[in-house]
Amino acid sequence: MSAEKLPKSDLVLHGHFGKDHERRYAHVPFDVPAGRRQIHIRYSYNDQIDSDPTLGGGNTLDVGLFDERGIAESSPGFRGWSGSEKMAFTIDETWATPPYRKGKIEAGRWHVLLGPYKVGPRGCDWKVEIWFDPGIPAPKYPYFAGVGHVVSLPSARAGWIRGDLHCHTLYSDGDSWPIEMLDSASAAGLDFLGVTDHNNVGHQLAYGPGGNGLPIVIPGIEVTTYGGHWNAWGTDRWWEFREPNAKAVERTIRAAAESGAVVSICHPKPFGPPWEYEGVSGFHAVEVWNGPWAQQNVASLAFWESLLRRGQRYAVLGGSDTHYLHGRDLAARDADLLGTPTTWVHVGDRRSVATILEALRLGRSFVSESPRGPQLYLEADRGRAGRVSIQVRDGAGARLELLTDVAPPVARVVVGDAWDVAFDVPGGAGYVRAQLVSADGVVRALTNPVWAEHL
Ligand SMILES: [Zn+2]
């Protein structure tokens, strides 16, 4: 039985969300009889519009599924969440539509998770149809083994490697399989790839660990809430995303950090979507650079800098947020290119998930426009207190800016492809950081701050 020619469903659930229910998840119960091996779910609703945060006037309804093990925070019963990307999905004992988890279909009370992200003026009338054992065959997934590419890029300083930290596949709203994404990262010359599908970890198994000629895979998740997104890397579980308020979000961020994950606020800029949880702390880093610089990253930089100026120490990192490798909506999303931007990390002679996470956590890193973009190394001058030394590679002609919290920026034009320079840091500065800017004002590279006590 193909999913297109299904008989009448075994169960129909329906209801209505008014404007007052916007951004509040509902858990709709249904009972699964004993002895079943497959569940197929299809849902629909009126006035459907895309999840793009710039669109309004209609409805966007997200969907997910919990099995009989329950809906509690961190429940093992979480079988997946597909946002508004998939209008139908199947969970079988032996396979499942990505990002859902295959496995036993136990009898008991299950819940469809419905999230009215947007509710239009007429409200949202929704319908969920459920089939038990419709006999849908497993789709034939393309078999493709990534082999690893040999790419010639400008070399980094000894002990430094480069990667991208943010991408999406068919396990959320991307158009590619994990192995295709990893192959593409390899073709871009990246040493590591952070894999961050929305509210799922199913993609991590599909990726495997990488390495052996492919980029190292940093297992991650983009925790996607209705008031902002945050990435966690170095975690293999889902994190609570259903409570869009600052208190709940901070509690979850702290729990993720406590568990050993590196946590970053994603794209705090208009249409990022932005970060609405003011005053939340407990994370390690800010994704100051998401996609090409010109896409509103100035706002993210201002957000980060305002935290630094208040003495709050967060590292900088970047991610391309790549969704499409196969050209869908390419005109609208000209941004999608792995390594735009690229984050460089210092790992010494040990390249592993653990050393990469440690470098990100401690801010032993910088961000640059691409895998072959200018490299910008900033460190305290070991020979002289109150001074920093900077090396710029492949940045000739750009403007190097040195910024502190106490004095106006100092700027110099970079000369040559390997340029070393030292600066005296103004007295009383809490930190100093560097950035490289093109003649037309576009940021090309950004360092982490060096804090006062290291100067
Ligand atoms: Zn996001």
XYZ file of C-alpha atoms and ligand atoms in Angstrom:
456
model
C 0.000 0.000 0.000
C 1.554 3.298 -1.017
C 0.984 6.363 1.140
C -0.914 8.016 -1.743
C -3.585 5.285 -2.022
C -4.513 4.724 1.590
C -7.969 3.535 2.593
C -10.012 5.487 5.121
C -7.979 6.194 8.228
C -8.495 4.285 11.472
C -8.695 7.434 13.560
C -9.440 11.085 12.907
C -8.619 13.781 15.435
C -9.533 17.384 14.898
C -9.749 20.692 16.652
C -9.300 24.433 16.497
C -6.599 26.817 17.670
C -7.447 30.478 18.176
C -4.955 33.322 18.257
C -4.621 32.869 22.024
C -3.080 29.461 21.412
C -0.312 30.751 19.165
C 3.167 29.437 20.123
C 1.735 27.075 22.728
C 2.137 23.371 22.163
C -0.769 20.989 22.572
C -0.505 17.231 23.176
C -3.366 15.380 21.496
C -3.833 11.855 22.888
C -4.766 8.752 20.921
C -4.703 5.063 21.777
C -2.621 2.511 19.946
C -4.037 -1.014 20.027
C -1.839 -4.018 20.792
C 0.046 -5.903 18.127
C 0.669 -3.072 15.696
C 3.870 -2.711 13.690
C 3.360 0.537 11.807
C 1.685 3.910 12.302
C 1.082 6.408 9.520
C 0.045 9.977 10.391
C -1.168 12.727 8.072
C -2.292 16.181 9.109
C -3.805 19.209 7.457
C -5.127 22.657 8.340
C -6.605 25.758 6.736
C -4.857 28.933 5.540
C -1.469 27.272 5.495
C 1.557 29.577 5.128
C 5.292 28.944 5.219
C 7.187 29.055 8.514
C 9.310 31.964 7.234
C 9.091 34.479 10.112
C 8.485 37.360 7.680
C 5.159 35.875 6.518
C 1.889 36.449 8.371
C -1.849 36.303 7.861
C -2.237 32.529 7.943
C -1.423 29.394 9.898
C 1.761 27.387 10.396
C 1.289 24.227 12.423
C 4.224 22.139 13.653
C 3.913 18.430 14.400
C 5.727 15.829 16.487
C 5.040 12.509 18.169
C 5.394 10.893 21.591
C 4.823 7.185 22.175
C 3.312 5.415 25.192
C 6.350 6.237 27.334
C 4.933 9.719 27.806
C 5.390 13.408 27.113
C 7.535 14.457 30.069
C 10.703 16.504 29.631
C 13.532 14.312 28.246
C 11.076 11.413 27.830
C 12.455 8.433 25.878
C 9.012 8.402 24.271
C 9.886 11.346 22.017
C 9.762 9.859 18.505
C 10.514 13.046 16.592
C 9.446 16.530 15.537
C 9.240 17.684 11.938
C 8.133 21.281 12.312
C 5.847 22.164 9.416
C 8.064 20.415 6.858
C 6.220 17.110 6.466
C 2.466 16.751 6.133
C 2.648 12.958 6.583
C 5.062 10.493 8.124
C 5.358 6.810 8.954
C 6.856 5.053 11.936
C 7.454 1.353 11.518
C 9.255 -1.164 13.710
C 12.018 -1.384 11.108
C 12.113 2.066 9.495
C 10.707 5.584 9.823
C 10.359 8.777 7.794
C 13.248 11.053 8.825
C 13.552 12.527 11.402
C 11.228 10.131 13.243
C 12.605 7.159 15.147
C 11.820 3.631 14.058
C 11.200 0.978 16.698
C 8.556 -0.936 18.603
C 4.970 0.245 18.308
C 3.764 -0.505 21.816
C 0.124 -0.372 22.805
C -0.991 2.476 25.003
C -1.640 6.191 24.973
C 0.435 8.100 22.437
C 0.341 11.859 21.752
C 0.533 13.923 18.604
C 2.371 17.132 19.426
C 0.856 20.144 17.672
C 2.528 23.551 17.724
C 0.592 26.493 16.250
C 3.657 28.619 15.426
C 1.424 31.104 13.595
C -2.341 31.494 13.856
C -4.072 33.660 11.241
C -7.214 35.806 11.570
C -9.610 32.908 10.903
C -7.955 30.623 13.425
C -6.522 27.195 12.700
C -8.831 24.229 12.083
C -6.668 21.149 12.105
C -7.205 17.492 11.308
C -4.938 14.541 12.099
C -5.573 11.186 10.409
C -3.984 8.027 11.745
C -3.593 4.601 10.141
C -2.475 1.466 11.969
C -0.564 -1.090 9.922
C -1.348 0.345 6.480
C 1.580 -1.646 5.097
C 3.542 1.237 3.594
C 6.854 -0.123 2.296
C 10.141 1.433 3.335
C 11.241 4.007 0.756
C 14.378 3.201 -1.169
C 16.927 5.605 0.211
C 19.704 6.505 -2.185
C 22.864 4.697 -1.301
C 25.839 6.949 -1.448
C 29.089 6.480 0.381
C 31.030 9.657 0.966
C 34.631 9.094 0.057
C 36.347 12.296 1.090
C 37.843 14.883 -1.231
C 41.345 16.200 -1.409
C 41.092 19.983 -1.442
C 43.927 22.434 -1.551
C 43.338 25.391 0.777
C 45.616 28.002 2.284
C 47.222 26.298 5.255
C 46.319 27.293 8.790
C 48.739 27.794 11.646
C 50.004 24.561 13.187
C 47.367 23.099 15.503
C 44.442 24.962 13.931
C 41.634 23.303 11.969
C 38.558 24.712 10.245
C 34.913 23.716 10.043
C 31.265 24.656 9.850
C 29.007 24.279 12.869
C 25.459 24.621 11.608
C 23.579 22.700 8.894
C 20.289 20.911 8.233
C 19.306 17.773 6.326
C 16.163 15.816 5.490
C 16.086 15.072 9.232
C 14.586 18.556 9.579
C 14.033 21.179 6.889
C 16.974 20.553 4.563
C 16.913 18.780 1.206
C 19.832 16.358 1.553
C 20.866 13.171 3.297
C 23.464 13.424 6.038
C 26.093 11.622 3.966
C 25.567 14.129 1.144
C 26.066 16.999 3.583
C 29.233 15.387 4.923
C 30.517 14.802 1.403
C 29.820 18.431 0.557
C 31.689 19.552 3.692
C 34.614 17.411 2.590
C 34.519 18.959 -0.894
C 34.650 22.408 0.758
C 37.839 21.337 2.545
C 36.370 21.437 6.054
C 38.010 19.443 8.843
C 34.848 19.187 10.942
C 31.089 19.619 10.602
C 28.614 20.412 13.370
C 25.321 18.714 12.524
C 22.319 20.524 13.951
C 18.930 19.424 12.704
C 15.983 21.011 14.516
C 14.718 19.306 17.694
C 15.988 15.863 16.684
C 19.044 13.707 17.053
C 18.051 11.035 14.500
C 20.452 12.580 11.987
C 23.433 11.841 14.218
C 23.176 8.081 13.681
C 22.808 8.601 9.944
C 25.958 10.737 9.868
C 28.114 8.397 11.898
C 31.327 9.778 13.393
C 32.969 11.045 10.201
C 36.764 11.106 10.144
C 38.785 8.655 8.025
C 39.100 11.105 5.158
C 35.771 12.799 5.874
C 35.258 15.751 8.212
C 34.880 14.883 11.897
C 31.191 14.976 12.821
C 30.326 17.090 15.868
C 26.972 15.661 17.001
C 24.542 18.459 17.687
C 20.968 19.663 17.747
C 19.350 23.040 17.085
C 16.880 23.430 19.896
C 14.114 25.309 18.146
C 11.674 27.206 20.336
C 9.096 29.821 19.426
C 11.201 32.593 20.961
C 14.602 31.696 19.511
C 16.972 28.883 18.618
C 20.047 27.552 20.397
C 22.603 25.019 19.272
C 24.080 22.345 21.479
C 27.063 20.280 20.312
C 28.413 17.211 22.047
C 25.016 15.839 23.019
C 23.057 12.839 21.778
C 19.630 13.602 23.254
C 16.754 15.967 22.594
C 16.313 19.023 24.785
C 13.066 20.579 25.886
C 11.757 23.035 23.274
C 8.038 23.304 24.114
C 8.154 26.096 26.729
C 8.941 29.408 25.024
C 9.710 31.478 28.099
C 13.024 32.754 29.427
C 12.915 30.774 32.660
C 12.325 27.405 31.015
C 14.831 28.140 28.257
C 17.543 29.107 30.719
C 16.887 25.984 32.776
C 17.305 23.778 29.700
C 20.390 25.627 28.469
C 22.029 25.200 31.862
C 21.146 21.503 31.941
C 22.643 21.019 28.476
C 25.832 22.869 29.444
C 25.999 20.875 32.662
C 25.787 17.651 30.655
C 28.966 18.619 28.787
C 27.462 20.160 25.665
C 28.748 23.401 24.186
C 25.782 25.751 23.897
C 25.395 28.762 21.624
C 22.598 31.244 20.982
C 21.786 31.050 17.253
C 21.451 33.989 14.867
C 20.274 36.747 17.294
C 19.233 39.047 14.451
C 16.072 40.077 12.602
C 14.513 37.136 10.734
C 17.153 34.810 12.258
C 14.561 34.236 13.763
C 15.759 36.543 16.529
C 16.477 35.756 20.160
C 13.597 36.930 22.331
C 14.762 35.662 25.725
C 16.308 38.703 27.250
C 18.604 38.189 30.217
C 19.003 34.438 29.764
C 22.505 33.204 30.580
C 24.298 29.904 31.006
C 25.396 29.384 27.401
C 29.008 29.472 26.149
C 28.893 31.259 22.841
C 26.961 33.429 20.424
C 26.579 32.584 16.754
C 27.583 36.086 15.764
C 28.033 35.080 12.141
C 25.258 33.070 10.443
C 25.428 32.803 6.640
C 27.023 35.569 4.529
C 27.984 38.629 6.582
C 25.618 40.943 4.699
C 22.596 39.023 6.005
C 21.973 41.153 9.080
C 24.946 39.788 11.029
C 25.725 43.349 12.073
C 22.780 42.987 14.476
C 24.220 39.767 15.946
C 27.596 41.440 16.381
C 25.935 44.314 18.255
C 24.094 41.792 20.468
C 27.345 39.995 21.333
C 29.274 43.202 21.878
C 26.655 44.552 24.260
C 27.092 41.386 26.347
C 30.889 41.770 26.311
C 30.626 45.377 27.371
C 28.563 44.322 30.350
C 31.366 41.957 31.328
C 29.552 38.830 30.188
C 32.051 36.507 28.639
C 30.745 34.649 25.635
C 32.773 33.172 22.820
C 32.127 33.985 19.185
C 31.416 31.302 16.607
C 29.838 31.012 13.179
C 27.719 28.664 11.108
C 26.447 28.624 7.545
C 23.006 27.234 8.481
C 23.077 25.370 5.148
C 19.760 23.730 4.235
C 19.928 23.062 0.512
C 22.512 21.250 -1.558
C 20.131 20.465 -4.399
C 19.090 23.932 -5.447
C 15.583 24.179 -4.024
C 14.701 27.850 -3.628
C 18.252 28.687 -4.486
C 17.307 32.113 -5.802
C 15.643 32.966 -2.519
C 18.358 31.342 -0.460
C 21.526 32.309 -2.244
C 23.160 32.015 1.133
C 23.566 28.270 1.268
C 27.183 27.369 1.054
C 28.959 25.224 3.601
C 31.831 27.086 5.205
C 30.150 30.510 4.855
C 31.385 31.383 7.396
C 34.086 29.013 8.658
C 35.105 28.683 12.303
C 38.772 27.934 13.023
C 39.685 26.233 16.311
C 42.976 25.499 18.020
C 43.193 21.829 18.917
C 46.957 21.281 18.964
C 47.952 17.873 17.648
C 44.752 16.120 18.755
C 41.832 16.329 16.360
C 38.756 14.957 18.049
C 35.229 15.920 18.971
C 36.418 16.562 22.521
C 39.267 18.903 21.566
C 37.091 20.814 19.102
C 34.369 21.249 21.743
C 36.933 22.410 24.276
C 38.318 25.022 21.875
C 34.822 26.333 21.139
C 33.956 26.452 24.832
C 37.111 28.387 25.708
C 37.010 30.640 22.656
C 40.289 29.387 21.208
C 38.843 30.170 17.821
C 38.083 32.773 15.199
C 35.571 33.070 12.387
C 36.255 33.959 8.780
C 34.205 34.392 5.620
C 35.053 31.034 4.020
C 37.424 28.039 4.248
C 39.909 30.055 2.209
C 39.057 33.386 3.823
C 41.494 35.562 5.733
C 42.900 34.058 8.915
C 43.132 36.267 11.974
C 45.157 35.185 14.994
C 45.057 37.355 18.110
C 46.966 36.584 21.294
C 48.464 38.272 24.301
C 52.055 39.207 23.622
C 54.100 36.871 25.790
C 57.060 39.244 25.838
C 55.300 42.354 27.041
C 52.348 43.019 29.312
C 49.501 45.147 27.989
C 50.248 44.235 24.401
C 48.670 41.868 21.869
C 50.165 40.362 18.778
C 48.174 39.722 15.651
C 48.850 37.735 12.560
C 46.728 38.189 9.449
C 47.006 35.670 6.640
C 45.473 36.243 3.202
C 43.945 39.562 4.192
C 45.992 42.072 2.190
C 44.197 45.382 1.678
C 41.560 44.793 4.365
C 41.259 47.039 7.415
C 42.290 45.499 10.704
C 40.338 46.910 13.646
C 41.222 46.475 17.269
C 38.307 46.988 19.650
C 38.109 47.372 23.408
C 35.461 48.459 25.873
C 37.280 51.672 26.811
C 38.612 53.422 23.706
C 37.634 54.061 20.089
C 38.746 51.313 17.669
C 42.263 51.448 16.277
C 42.545 50.601 12.570
C 45.401 49.696 10.221
C 45.413 48.507 6.628
C 46.813 44.993 6.213
C 49.941 44.763 4.112
C 50.896 41.505 2.400
C 49.627 37.954 2.799
C 51.341 37.173 6.077
C 51.317 40.253 8.236
C 52.408 40.426 11.865
C 51.667 43.415 13.996
C 51.537 44.272 17.691
C 49.277 46.722 19.513
C 49.379 48.275 22.946
C 46.015 47.808 24.612
C 44.632 50.931 26.308
C 44.881 50.812 30.098
C 41.761 49.718 31.937
C 40.373 47.674 29.035
C 38.331 44.655 30.110
C 39.023 42.899 26.844
C 40.402 43.388 23.388
C 39.207 41.773 20.173
C 40.072 42.122 16.489
C 38.162 42.114 13.247
C 39.033 42.409 9.603
C 36.796 44.614 7.470
C 36.733 45.135 3.687
C 36.888 48.587 2.095
C 33.083 48.569 1.750
C 32.522 47.769 5.424
C 31.858 44.011 5.248
C 33.362 41.998 8.091
C 35.713 39.322 6.736
C 37.053 37.797 9.974
C 36.400 38.096 13.712
C 38.404 36.953 16.723
C 37.434 36.087 20.250
C 38.327 38.578 22.958
C 41.531 38.377 24.963
C 40.482 39.171 28.522
C 42.209 41.705 30.720
C 43.842 39.210 33.077
C 45.737 37.625 30.197
C 47.168 40.903 28.952
Zn 17.864 28.444 13.500
